[in-house]
PDB file of C-alpha atoms in Angstrom:
ATOM      1  CA  MET A   1     128.403  35.182  57.018  1.00 52.00           C
ATOM      2  CA  LYS A   2     129.359  38.351  55.332  1.00 53.00           C
ATOM      3  CA  PRO A   3     126.900  41.173  55.433  1.00 54.00           C
ATOM      4  CA  ALA A   4     126.942  41.489  51.624  1.00 55.00           C
ATOM      5  CA  LEU A   5     125.885  37.907  51.077  1.00 54.00           C
ATOM      6  CA  ILE A   6     123.064  38.262  53.555  1.00 55.00           C
ATOM      7  CA  ILE A   7     121.767  41.262  51.724  1.00 56.00           C
ATOM      8  CA  VAL A   8     121.814  39.371  48.368  1.00 51.00           C
ATOM      9  CA  ILE A   9     119.924  36.417  49.842  1.00 58.00           C
ATOM     10  CA  ALA A  10     117.307  38.658  51.448  1.00 57.00           C
ATOM     11  CA  ALA A  11     116.759  40.497  48.173  1.00 58.00           C
ATOM     12  CA  ALA A  12     116.298  37.218  46.329  1.00 58.00           C
ATOM     13  CA  LEU A  13     113.723  35.962  48.823  1.00 60.00           C
ATOM     14  CA  ALA A  14     111.867  39.232  48.624  1.00 58.00           C
ATOM     15  CA  ALA A  15     111.721  38.950  44.837  1.00 57.00           C
ATOM     16  CA  VAL A  16     110.377  35.380  45.022  1.00 51.00           C
ATOM     17  CA  CYS A  17     107.681  36.426  47.485  1.00 53.00           C
ATOM     18  CA  LEU A  18     106.620  39.290  45.301  1.00 54.00           C
ATOM     19  CA  THR A  19     106.458  37.006  42.300  1.00 53.00           C
ATOM     20  CA  VAL A  20     104.292  34.443  44.099  1.00 47.00           C
ATOM     21  CA  LEU A  21     101.984  37.172  45.367  1.00 49.00           C
ATOM     22  CA  PHE A  22     101.560  38.622  41.900  1.00 49.00           C
ATOM     23  CA  VAL A  23     100.802  35.252  40.359  1.00 44.00           C
ATOM     24  CA  SER A  24      98.210  34.478  43.048  1.00 51.00           C
ATOM     25  CA  LEU A  25      96.416  37.771  42.562  1.00 46.00           C
ATOM     26  CA  GLY A  26      96.347  37.368  38.766  1.00 49.00           C
ATOM     27  CA  ALA A  27      94.931  33.813  38.932  1.00 44.00           C
ATOM     28  CA  GLY A  28      92.204  34.870  41.322  1.00 45.00           C
ATOM     29  CA  GLY A  29      91.093  37.692  39.025  1.00 45.00           C
ATOM     30  CA  ASP A  30      90.757  35.366  36.016  1.00 46.00           C
ATOM     31  CA  ALA A  31      88.811  32.864  38.036  1.00 42.00           C
ATOM     32  CA  GLY A  32      86.430  35.626  39.110  1.00 43.00           C
ATOM     33  CA  ASN A  33      85.756  36.545  35.529  1.00 43.00           C
ATOM     34  CA  SER A  34      85.236  33.009  34.281  1.00 42.00           C
ATOM     35  CA  ALA A  35      82.939  31.416  36.867  1.00 43.00           C
ATOM     36  CA  ALA A  36      81.162  32.135  40.098  1.00 40.00           C
ATOM     37  CA  PRO A  37      82.016  30.065  43.115  1.00 43.00           C
ATOM     38  CA  SER A  38      79.921  26.909  43.393  1.00 45.00           C
ATOM     39  CA  GLY A  39      78.080  28.317  46.312  1.00 44.00           C
ATOM     40  CA  SER A  40      77.030  31.390  44.350  1.00 43.00           C
ATOM     41  CA  VAL A  41      75.708  29.282  41.372  1.00 42.00           C
ATOM     42  CA  THR A  42      73.538  27.207  43.699  1.00 46.00           C
ATOM     43  CA  ALA A  43      71.978  30.316  45.216  1.00 45.00           C
ATOM     44  CA  ALA A  44      71.239  31.903  41.855  1.00 44.00           C
ATOM     45  CA  ALA A  45      69.661  28.716  40.577  1.00 44.00           C
ATOM     46  CA  ALA A  46      67.535  28.558  43.676  1.00 43.00           C
ATOM     47  CA  LYS A  47      66.269  32.107  43.026  1.00 50.00           C
ATOM     48  CA  THR A  48      65.325  31.612  39.305  1.00 53.00           C
ATOM     49  CA  ALA A  49      64.065  28.021  39.154  1.00 56.00           C
ATOM     50  CA  ARG A  50      60.255  27.543  38.662  1.00 68.00           C
ATOM     51  CA  PRO A  51      58.404  24.333  39.388  1.00 65.00           C
ATOM     52  CA  ALA A  52      57.369  22.469  36.249  1.00 68.00           C
ATOM     53  CA  PRO A  53      53.568  22.869  35.633  1.00 69.00           C
ATOM     54  CA  THR A  54      51.461  19.842  36.322  1.00 72.00           C
ATOM     55  CA  PRO A  55      50.177  18.623  32.894  1.00 70.00           C
ATOM     56  CA  THR A  56      46.384  18.728  32.408  1.00 73.00           C
ATOM     57  CA  PRO A  57      45.213  15.178  31.771  1.00 70.00           C
ATOM     58  CA  THR A  58      43.638  14.637  28.353  1.00 73.00           C
ATOM     59  CA  PRO A  59      40.137  13.288  28.858  1.00 71.00           C
ATOM     60  CA  ALA A  60      39.443   9.931  27.272  1.00 71.00           C
ATOM     61  CA  PRO A  61      37.058  10.259  24.281  1.00 73.00           C
ATOM     62  CA  THR A  62      33.450   9.336  25.018  1.00 75.00           C
ATOM     63  CA  PRO A  63      32.550   6.358  22.839  1.00 73.00           C
ATOM     64  CA  THR A  64      29.748   7.047  20.342  1.00 77.00           C
ATOM     65  CA  PRO A  65      26.854   4.722  21.127  1.00 74.00           C
ATOM     66  CA  THR A  66      25.868   2.360  18.336  1.00 79.00           C
ATOM     67  CA  PRO A  67      22.343   3.334  17.245  1.00 78.00           C
ATOM     68  CA  THR A  68      19.738   0.655  17.729  1.00 80.00           C
ATOM     69  CA  PRO A  69      18.165  -0.073  14.352  1.00 78.00           C
ATOM     70  CA  THR A  70      14.466   0.716  14.151  1.00 82.00           C
ATOM     71  CA  PRO A  71      12.640  -2.490  13.300  1.00 79.00           C
ATOM     72  CA  GLU A  72      10.643  -2.419  10.093  1.00 79.00           C
ATOM     73  CA  PRO A  73       6.919  -2.323  10.834  1.00 78.00           C
ATOM     74  CA  THR A  74       5.169  -5.578  10.125  1.00 78.00           C
ATOM     75  CA  PRO A  75       3.059  -5.000   7.027  1.00 76.00           C
ATOM     76  CA  GLU A  76      -0.657  -5.363   7.429  1.00 80.00           C
ATOM     77  CA  PRO A  77      -1.832  -8.619   5.871  1.00 86.00           C
ATOM     78  CA  GLU A  78      -3.802  -8.073   2.695  1.00 95.00           C
ATOM     79  CA  PRO A  79      -7.401  -8.956   3.596  1.00 97.00           C
ATOM     80  CA  LEU A  80      -8.173 -10.631   0.258  1.00 98.00           C
ATOM     81  CA  ALA A  81      -4.818 -12.283  -0.410  1.00 97.00           C
ATOM     82  CA  GLY A  82      -5.298 -15.641  -2.107  1.00 97.00           C
ATOM     83  CA  ILE A  83      -8.905 -14.854  -3.082  1.00 98.00           C
ATOM     84  CA  VAL A  84      -9.949 -15.005  -6.753  1.00 98.00           C
ATOM     85  CA  ILE A  85     -12.887 -12.769  -7.677  1.00 98.00           C
ATOM     86  CA  GLY A  86     -14.606 -12.635 -11.042  1.00 98.00           C
ATOM     87  CA  ILE A  87     -16.231  -9.434 -12.318  1.00 99.00           C
ATOM     88  CA  ASP A  88     -18.588  -9.513 -15.285  1.00 98.00           C
ATOM     89  CA  PRO A  89     -19.559  -6.002 -16.424  1.00 98.00           C
ATOM     90  CA  GLY A  90     -22.834  -6.898 -18.101  1.00 98.00           C
ATOM     91  CA  HIS A  91     -23.577  -6.480 -21.812  1.00 98.00           C
ATOM     92  CA  GLN A  92     -21.355  -4.922 -24.496  1.00 98.00           C
ATOM     93  CA  ALA A  93     -21.521  -2.261 -27.199  1.00 97.00           C
ATOM     94  CA  GLN A  94     -23.032  -4.527 -29.866  1.00 96.00           C
ATOM     95  CA  GLN A  95     -25.459  -7.259 -28.978  1.00 96.00           C
ATOM     96  CA  ASN A  96     -25.165 -10.749 -30.450  1.00 98.00           C
ATOM     97  CA  SER A  97     -28.599 -12.095 -31.317  1.00 97.00           C
ATOM     98  CA  ASP A  98     -27.408 -15.616 -32.062  1.00 98.00           C
ATOM     99  CA  PRO A  99     -29.024 -18.174 -29.725  1.00 98.00           C
ATOM    100  CA  GLU A 100     -27.288 -20.274 -27.102  1.00 98.00           C
ATOM    101  CA  PRO A 101     -28.719 -22.803 -24.611  1.00 98.00           C
ATOM    102  CA  VAL A 102     -29.935 -21.117 -21.449  1.00 98.00           C
ATOM    103  CA  ALA A 103     -28.605 -24.016 -19.344  1.00 98.00           C
ATOM    104  CA  PRO A 104     -26.621 -27.226 -19.794  1.00 97.00           C
ATOM    105  CA  GLY A 105     -28.817 -29.837 -21.503  1.00 96.00           C
ATOM    106  CA  SER A 106     -31.647 -27.352 -22.078  1.00 96.00           C
ATOM    107  CA  ASP A 107     -33.505 -26.973 -25.348  1.00 96.00           C
ATOM    108  CA  GLU A 108     -34.434 -23.442 -24.386  1.00 97.00           C
ATOM    109  CA  THR A 109     -32.238 -20.767 -25.920  1.00 97.00           C
ATOM    110  CA  LYS A 110     -31.650 -17.059 -25.435  1.00 97.00           C
ATOM    111  CA  MET A 111     -29.673 -14.393 -27.266  1.00 97.00           C
ATOM    112  CA  LYS A 112     -25.982 -14.741 -26.579  1.00 98.00           C
ATOM    113  CA  VAL A 113     -25.711 -11.189 -25.238  1.00 97.00           C
ATOM    114  CA  THR A 114     -27.678  -7.936 -25.481  1.00 94.00           C
ATOM    115  CA  SER A 115     -26.549  -4.317 -25.323  1.00 89.00           C
ATOM    116  CA  GLY A 116     -28.654  -3.625 -22.224  1.00 97.00           C
ATOM    117  CA  THR A 117     -30.761  -0.625 -21.291  1.00 98.00           C
ATOM    118  CA  ALA A 118     -29.951   3.101 -21.393  1.00 98.00           C
ATOM    119  CA  GLY A 119     -30.536   6.120 -19.171  1.00 98.00           C
ATOM    120  CA  VAL A 120     -33.808   7.965 -19.713  1.00 98.00           C
ATOM    121  CA  ALA A 121     -32.224  11.249 -18.593  1.00 98.00           C
ATOM    122  CA  SER A 122     -28.525  10.777 -19.341  1.00 98.00           C
ATOM    123  CA  GLY A 123     -28.788   8.772 -22.554  1.00 98.00           C
ATOM    124  CA  VAL A 124     -25.816   6.707 -21.355  1.00 98.00           C
ATOM    125  CA  ASP A 125     -25.796   3.019 -22.307  1.00 98.00           C
ATOM    126  CA  GLU A 126     -25.939   0.526 -19.467  1.00 98.00           C
ATOM    127  CA  HIS A 127     -22.854  -1.371 -20.630  1.00 98.00           C
ATOM    128  CA  VAL A 128     -20.807   1.814 -20.167  1.00 98.00           C
ATOM    129  CA  VAL A 129     -21.830   2.205 -16.516  1.00 98.00           C
ATOM    130  CA  ASN A 130     -21.274  -1.486 -15.811  1.00 98.00           C
ATOM    131  CA  LEU A 131     -17.712  -1.353 -17.137  1.00 98.00           C
ATOM    132  CA  LYS A 132     -16.755   1.899 -15.397  1.00 98.00           C
ATOM    133  CA  VAL A 133     -17.903   0.586 -12.030  1.00 98.00           C
ATOM    134  CA  GLY A 134     -16.310  -2.792 -12.734  1.00 98.00           C
ATOM    135  CA  LEU A 135     -12.877  -1.301 -13.437  1.00 98.00           C
ATOM    136  CA  LYS A 136     -13.021   0.799 -10.282  1.00 98.00           C
ATOM    137  CA  LEU A 137     -14.005  -2.264  -8.278  1.00 98.00           C
ATOM    138  CA  LYS A 138     -11.172  -4.250  -9.847  1.00 98.00           C
ATOM    139  CA  ASP A 139      -8.589  -1.730  -8.607  1.00 98.00           C
ATOM    140  CA  MET A 140      -9.993  -1.749  -5.077  1.00 98.00           C
ATOM    141  CA  LEU A 141     -10.026  -5.538  -4.867  1.00 98.00           C
ATOM    142  CA  GLU A 142      -6.493  -5.843  -6.223  1.00 98.00           C
ATOM    143  CA  ASP A 143      -5.259  -3.268  -3.698  1.00 98.00           C
ATOM    144  CA  ALA A 144      -6.662  -5.594  -1.025  1.00 98.00           C
ATOM    145  CA  GLY A 145      -4.648  -8.508  -2.426  1.00 98.00           C
ATOM    146  CA  ALA A 146      -7.302 -10.268  -4.484  1.00 98.00           C
ATOM    147  CA  THR A 147      -6.739 -11.781  -7.896  1.00 98.00           C
ATOM    148  CA  VAL A 148      -9.388 -10.307 -10.188  1.00 98.00           C
ATOM    149  CA  VAL A 149     -10.657 -11.937 -13.371  1.00 98.00           C
ATOM    150  CA  MET A 150     -12.556  -9.622 -15.724  1.00 98.00           C
ATOM    151  CA  THR A 151     -14.814 -10.993 -18.455  1.00 98.00           C
ATOM    152  CA  ARG A 152     -14.226  -7.806 -20.405  1.00 98.00           C
ATOM    153  CA  THR A 153     -12.247  -4.559 -20.081  1.00 98.00           C
ATOM    154  CA  SER A 154     -13.711  -2.726 -23.077  1.00 98.00           C
ATOM    155  CA  ALA A 155     -17.033  -2.321 -24.839  1.00 97.00           C
ATOM    156  CA  ASP A 156     -15.800  -3.573 -28.207  1.00 97.00           C
ATOM    157  CA  VAL A 157     -16.054  -7.299 -27.483  1.00 97.00           C
ATOM    158  CA  ASP A 158     -18.303 -10.205 -28.409  1.00 98.00           C
ATOM    159  CA  ILE A 159     -18.529 -12.506 -25.385  1.00 98.00           C
ATOM    160  CA  SER A 160     -21.706 -14.494 -24.779  1.00 98.00           C
ATOM    161  CA  ASN A 161     -23.200 -15.033 -21.340  1.00 98.00           C
ATOM    162  CA  ARG A 162     -22.317 -18.731 -21.506  1.00 98.00           C
ATOM    163  CA  GLU A 163     -18.707 -17.830 -22.317  1.00 98.00           C
ATOM    164  CA  ARG A 164     -18.589 -15.392 -19.417  1.00 98.00           C
ATOM    165  CA  ALA A 165     -19.681 -18.146 -17.048  1.00 98.00           C
ATOM    166  CA  GLY A 166     -16.971 -20.346 -18.545  1.00 98.00           C
ATOM    167  CA  ILE A 167     -14.339 -17.693 -17.759  1.00 98.00           C
ATOM    168  CA  PHE A 168     -15.346 -17.845 -14.088  1.00 98.00           C
ATOM    169  CA  ASN A 169     -15.295 -21.649 -14.133  1.00 98.00           C
ATOM    170  CA  ASP A 170     -11.843 -21.815 -15.705  1.00 98.00           C
ATOM    171  CA  ALA A 171     -10.428 -19.333 -13.171  1.00 98.00           C
ATOM    172  CA  GLN A 172     -12.028 -21.229 -10.262  1.00 98.00           C
ATOM    173  CA  VAL A 173     -13.242 -17.934  -8.816  1.00 98.00           C
ATOM    174  CA  ASP A 174     -14.123 -17.843  -5.137  1.00 98.00           C
ATOM    175  CA  LEU A 175     -16.931 -15.452  -6.018  1.00 98.00           C
ATOM    176  CA  GLY A 176     -18.267 -14.116  -9.297  1.00 98.00           C
ATOM    177  CA  ILE A 177     -20.275 -10.908  -9.447  1.00 98.00           C
ATOM    178  CA  ARG A 178     -22.233  -9.733 -12.473  1.00 98.00           C
ATOM    179  CA  LEU A 179     -22.761  -5.968 -12.692  1.00 99.00           C
ATOM    180  CA  HIS A 180     -25.960  -4.627 -14.248  1.00 98.00           C
ATOM    181  CA  CYS A 181     -28.339  -1.676 -14.111  1.00 98.00           C
ATOM    182  CA  ASN A 182     -32.073  -2.170 -14.425  1.00 98.00           C
ATOM    183  CA  GLY A 183     -34.687  -0.614 -16.650  1.00 98.00           C
ATOM    184  CA  VAL A 184     -38.497  -0.931 -16.283  1.00 98.00           C
ATOM    185  CA  ASP A 185     -41.557   0.758 -17.719  1.00 98.00           C
ATOM    186  CA  ASP A 186     -42.479   2.466 -14.445  1.00 98.00           C
ATOM    187  CA  GLU A 187     -40.152   5.461 -14.040  1.00 98.00           C
ATOM    188  CA  SER A 188     -41.021   5.802 -10.373  1.00 98.00           C
ATOM    189  CA  VAL A 189     -39.290   2.523  -9.474  1.00 98.00           C
ATOM    190  CA  HIS A 190     -35.837   3.084  -8.024  1.00 98.00           C
ATOM    191  CA  GLY A 191     -33.302   1.250  -5.914  1.00 98.00           C
ATOM    192  CA  ALA A 192     -30.822  -1.614  -6.112  1.00 98.00           C
ATOM    193  CA  PHE A 193     -31.302  -5.345  -5.648  1.00 98.00           C
ATOM    194  CA  MET A 194     -29.589  -8.714  -5.994  1.00 98.00           C
ATOM    195  CA  LEU A 195     -30.280 -11.694  -8.227  1.00 98.00           C
ATOM    196  CA  ILE A 196     -29.143 -15.168  -7.207  1.00 98.00           C
ATOM    197  CA  PRO A 197     -29.258 -18.456  -9.155  1.00 98.00           C
ATOM    198  CA  GLU A 198     -32.055 -20.901  -8.586  1.00 98.00           C
ATOM    199  CA  ASP A 199     -29.632 -23.808  -8.816  1.00 96.00           C
ATOM    200  CA  ASN A 200     -26.016 -23.512  -7.721  1.00 98.00           C
ATOM    201  CA  PRO A 201     -23.706 -25.946  -5.853  1.00 97.00           C
ATOM    202  CA  TYR A 202     -22.830 -23.142  -3.428  1.00 98.00           C
ATOM    203  CA  GLU A 203     -26.332 -22.055  -2.478  1.00 97.00           C
ATOM    204  CA  ASP A 204     -25.531 -21.027   1.112  1.00 97.00           C
ATOM    205  CA  LYS A 205     -22.479 -18.996   0.094  1.00 97.00           C
ATOM    206  CA  VAL A 206     -24.432 -17.347  -2.688  1.00 98.00           C
ATOM    207  CA  ARG A 207     -27.216 -16.232  -0.346  1.00 98.00           C
ATOM    208  CA  ARG A 208     -24.794 -14.882   2.255  1.00 98.00           C
ATOM    209  CA  ALA A 209     -22.788 -13.051  -0.392  1.00 98.00           C
ATOM    210  CA  ALA A 210     -25.916 -11.452  -1.836  1.00 98.00           C
ATOM    211  CA  GLU A 211     -27.186 -10.333   1.573  1.00 98.00           C
ATOM    212  CA  THR A 212     -23.844  -8.864   2.624  1.00 98.00           C
ATOM    213  CA  ILE A 213     -23.110  -7.095  -0.642  1.00 98.00           C
ATOM    214  CA  ILE A 214     -26.499  -5.405  -1.039  1.00 98.00           C
ATOM    215  CA  GLU A 215     -26.416  -4.198   2.569  1.00 98.00           C
ATOM    216  CA  LYS A 216     -22.978  -2.578   2.219  1.00 98.00           C
ATOM    217  CA  TYR A 217     -23.797  -1.258  -1.236  1.00 98.00           C
ATOM    218  CA  THR A 218     -26.994   0.524  -0.231  1.00 98.00           C
ATOM    219  CA  ASP A 219     -25.416   1.793   3.011  1.00 98.00           C
ATOM    220  CA  THR A 220     -22.571   3.354   1.020  1.00 98.00           C
ATOM    221  CA  THR A 221     -24.587   4.793  -1.871  1.00 98.00           C
ATOM    222  CA  GLY A 222     -27.801   5.688  -0.054  1.00 98.00           C
ATOM    223  CA  LEU A 223     -29.844   3.910  -2.700  1.00 98.00           C
ATOM    224  CA  LYS A 224     -32.974   2.057  -1.697  1.00 98.00           C
ATOM    225  CA  GLN A 225     -32.587  -1.674  -1.020  1.00 98.00           C
ATOM    226  CA  LEU A 226     -35.091  -3.844  -2.870  1.00 98.00           C
ATOM    227  CA  ASN A 227     -35.829  -7.527  -2.429  1.00 98.00           C
ATOM    228  CA  THR A 228     -33.478 -10.235  -3.693  1.00 98.00           C
ATOM    229  CA  GLN A 229     -34.782 -12.268  -6.633  1.00 98.00           C
ATOM    230  CA  VAL A 230     -34.097 -15.938  -7.374  1.00 98.00           C
ATOM    231  CA  ARG A 231     -33.689 -16.554 -11.100  1.00 98.00           C
ATOM    232  CA  GLY A 232     -33.483 -19.743 -13.153  1.00 97.00           C
ATOM    233  CA  ASP A 233     -33.620 -18.117 -16.584  1.00 97.00           C
ATOM    234  CA  GLN A 234     -30.180 -16.442 -16.634  1.00 97.00           C
ATOM    235  CA  THR A 235     -27.637 -18.101 -18.915  1.00 98.00           C
ATOM    236  CA  GLY A 236     -24.751 -16.530 -17.004  1.00 98.00           C
ATOM    237  CA  PHE A 237     -26.023 -18.195 -13.812  1.00 98.00           C
ATOM    238  CA  ASN A 238     -26.963 -21.584 -15.212  1.00 98.00           C
ATOM    239  CA  TRP A 239     -23.610 -22.297 -16.834  1.00 98.00           C
ATOM    240  CA  CYS A 240     -21.571 -21.134 -13.837  1.00 98.00           C
ATOM    241  CA  GLU A 241     -20.234 -23.814 -11.502  1.00 98.00           C
ATOM    242  CA  ARG A 242     -18.810 -21.337  -8.983  1.00 98.00           C
ATOM    243  CA  PRO A 243     -20.438 -19.061  -6.353  1.00 98.00           C
ATOM    244  CA  ILE A 244     -22.040 -16.228  -8.317  1.00 98.00           C
ATOM    245  CA  VAL A 245     -24.378 -13.281  -7.743  1.00 98.00           C
ATOM    246  CA  ASN A 246     -25.816 -10.468  -9.845  1.00 98.00           C
ATOM    247  CA  ILE A 247     -26.430  -6.917  -8.658  1.00 98.00           C
ATOM    248  CA  GLU A 248     -28.783  -4.486 -10.349  1.00 98.00           C
ATOM    249  CA  MET A 249     -26.978  -1.333  -9.226  1.00 99.00           C
ATOM    250  CA  GLY A 250     -29.868   1.048  -9.817  1.00 98.00           C
ATOM    251  CA  HIS A 251     -32.623   1.951 -12.239  1.00 98.00           C
ATOM    252  CA  MET A 252     -31.689   3.853 -15.382  1.00 98.00           C
ATOM    253  CA  SER A 253     -35.412   4.133 -16.102  1.00 98.00           C
ATOM    254  CA  ASN A 254     -35.758   6.507 -13.116  1.00 98.00           C
ATOM    255  CA  PRO A 255     -34.524   9.970 -14.169  1.00 98.00           C
ATOM    256  CA  ASP A 256     -33.044  10.946 -10.815  1.00 98.00           C
ATOM    257  CA  GLU A 257     -31.330   7.618 -10.221  1.00 98.00           C
ATOM    258  CA  ASP A 258     -30.099   7.555 -13.797  1.00 98.00           C
ATOM    259  CA  LEU A 259     -28.274  10.855 -13.312  1.00 98.00           C
ATOM    260  CA  LEU A 260     -26.758   9.534 -10.102  1.00 98.00           C
ATOM    261  CA  ILE A 261     -25.386   6.251 -11.393  1.00 98.00           C
ATOM    262  CA  THR A 262     -23.948   7.868 -14.521  1.00 98.00           C
ATOM    263  CA  ASP A 263     -21.995  10.407 -12.436  1.00 98.00           C
ATOM    264  CA  LYS A 264     -18.323   9.432 -12.191  1.00 98.00           C
ATOM    265  CA  ASP A 265     -17.980  10.389  -8.516  1.00 98.00           C
ATOM    266  CA  PHE A 266     -21.083   8.439  -7.609  1.00 98.00           C
ATOM    267  CA  GLN A 267     -19.722   5.486  -9.573  1.00 98.00           C
ATOM    268  CA  THR A 268     -16.744   5.514  -7.216  1.00 98.00           C
ATOM    269  CA  ASP A 269     -19.196   5.216  -4.313  1.00 98.00           C
ATOM    270  CA  MET A 270     -20.918   2.369  -6.111  1.00 98.00           C
ATOM    271  CA  ALA A 271     -17.618   0.528  -6.467  1.00 98.00           C
ATOM    272  CA  LYS A 272     -16.768   1.234  -2.800  1.00 98.00           C
ATOM    273  CA  GLY A 273     -20.081  -0.220  -1.685  1.00 98.00           C
ATOM    274  CA  LEU A 274     -19.488  -3.385  -3.699  1.00 98.00           C
ATOM    275  CA  TYR A 275     -15.939  -3.639  -2.382  1.00 98.00           C
ATOM    276  CA  LYS A 276     -17.082  -3.276   1.223  1.00 98.00           C
ATOM    277  CA  GLY A 277     -19.695  -5.969   0.705  1.00 98.00           C
ATOM    278  CA  ILE A 278     -17.235  -8.412  -0.859  1.00 98.00           C
ATOM    279  CA  LEU A 279     -14.678  -7.717   1.865  1.00 98.00           C
ATOM    280  CA  ALA A 280     -17.248  -8.247   4.618  1.00 98.00           C
ATOM    281  CA  TYR A 281     -18.409 -11.489   3.012  1.00 98.00           C
ATOM    282  CA  PHE A 282     -14.918 -12.996   2.954  1.00 98.00           C
ATOM    283  CA  LYS A 283     -14.190 -11.811   6.485  1.00 96.00           C
ATOM    284  CA  GLU A 284     -17.114 -13.954   7.619  1.00 91.00           C
ATOM    285  CA  GLN A 285     -15.654 -17.091   6.026  1.00 86.00           C
TER     286      GLN A 285
END
């Protein structure tokens, strides 16, 4: 081979080698700028990675307990429920002097109704006291469950004693009580007492009612207890076919007692004493 040809071939090979070298160096530089070797990425990730925090568990809500309903208290039974009581506040503002038979089949007559006595110190009419105490007693008995039948609720009436007994009969009262105050010539006499009928189909009940009522009444009011009287001359008794009693609540002919039983606060005590007596009587039944 000629020396000139050898020189040309050697120069060409040298140029090719230089070209390959240049291309290799240029490609490596671009790769360095665009991405780190895989080994380098793994190391960097290992240095910066943080473990994910463990989530705090959300507590389950505590169930609200269902409140236990408070049972309604059992109401106290009314002590006089189903009991019918008649109250006759004695007398009225204007008396009726017309006669009426004192008893069934009797020829004897009495005035239909009188206006009663009056206080020697207070000047208050008896019928006023009888009604005031009667209305207070009515409220107390009704609060205890009783059915109360009043013969009158005002002074301006005209109801005879026979008619008052008929009111009790028609209502079939379990007990009738007539309210009166007494008046006598002797001003020193004082105290309260019961009247009971001489003839009544409920004699035993009548006696027990009278004894119980006067005891509670005098205990409550402090008035003196006088003896019970049996009477056969009272129209209001003789025409009544039901258990019935009469209380003389005090003496308006005694100045001191008159001022007591016309006092409104003391009248409340009078009604309380009657109520206690009636209640005690029916509790014994």
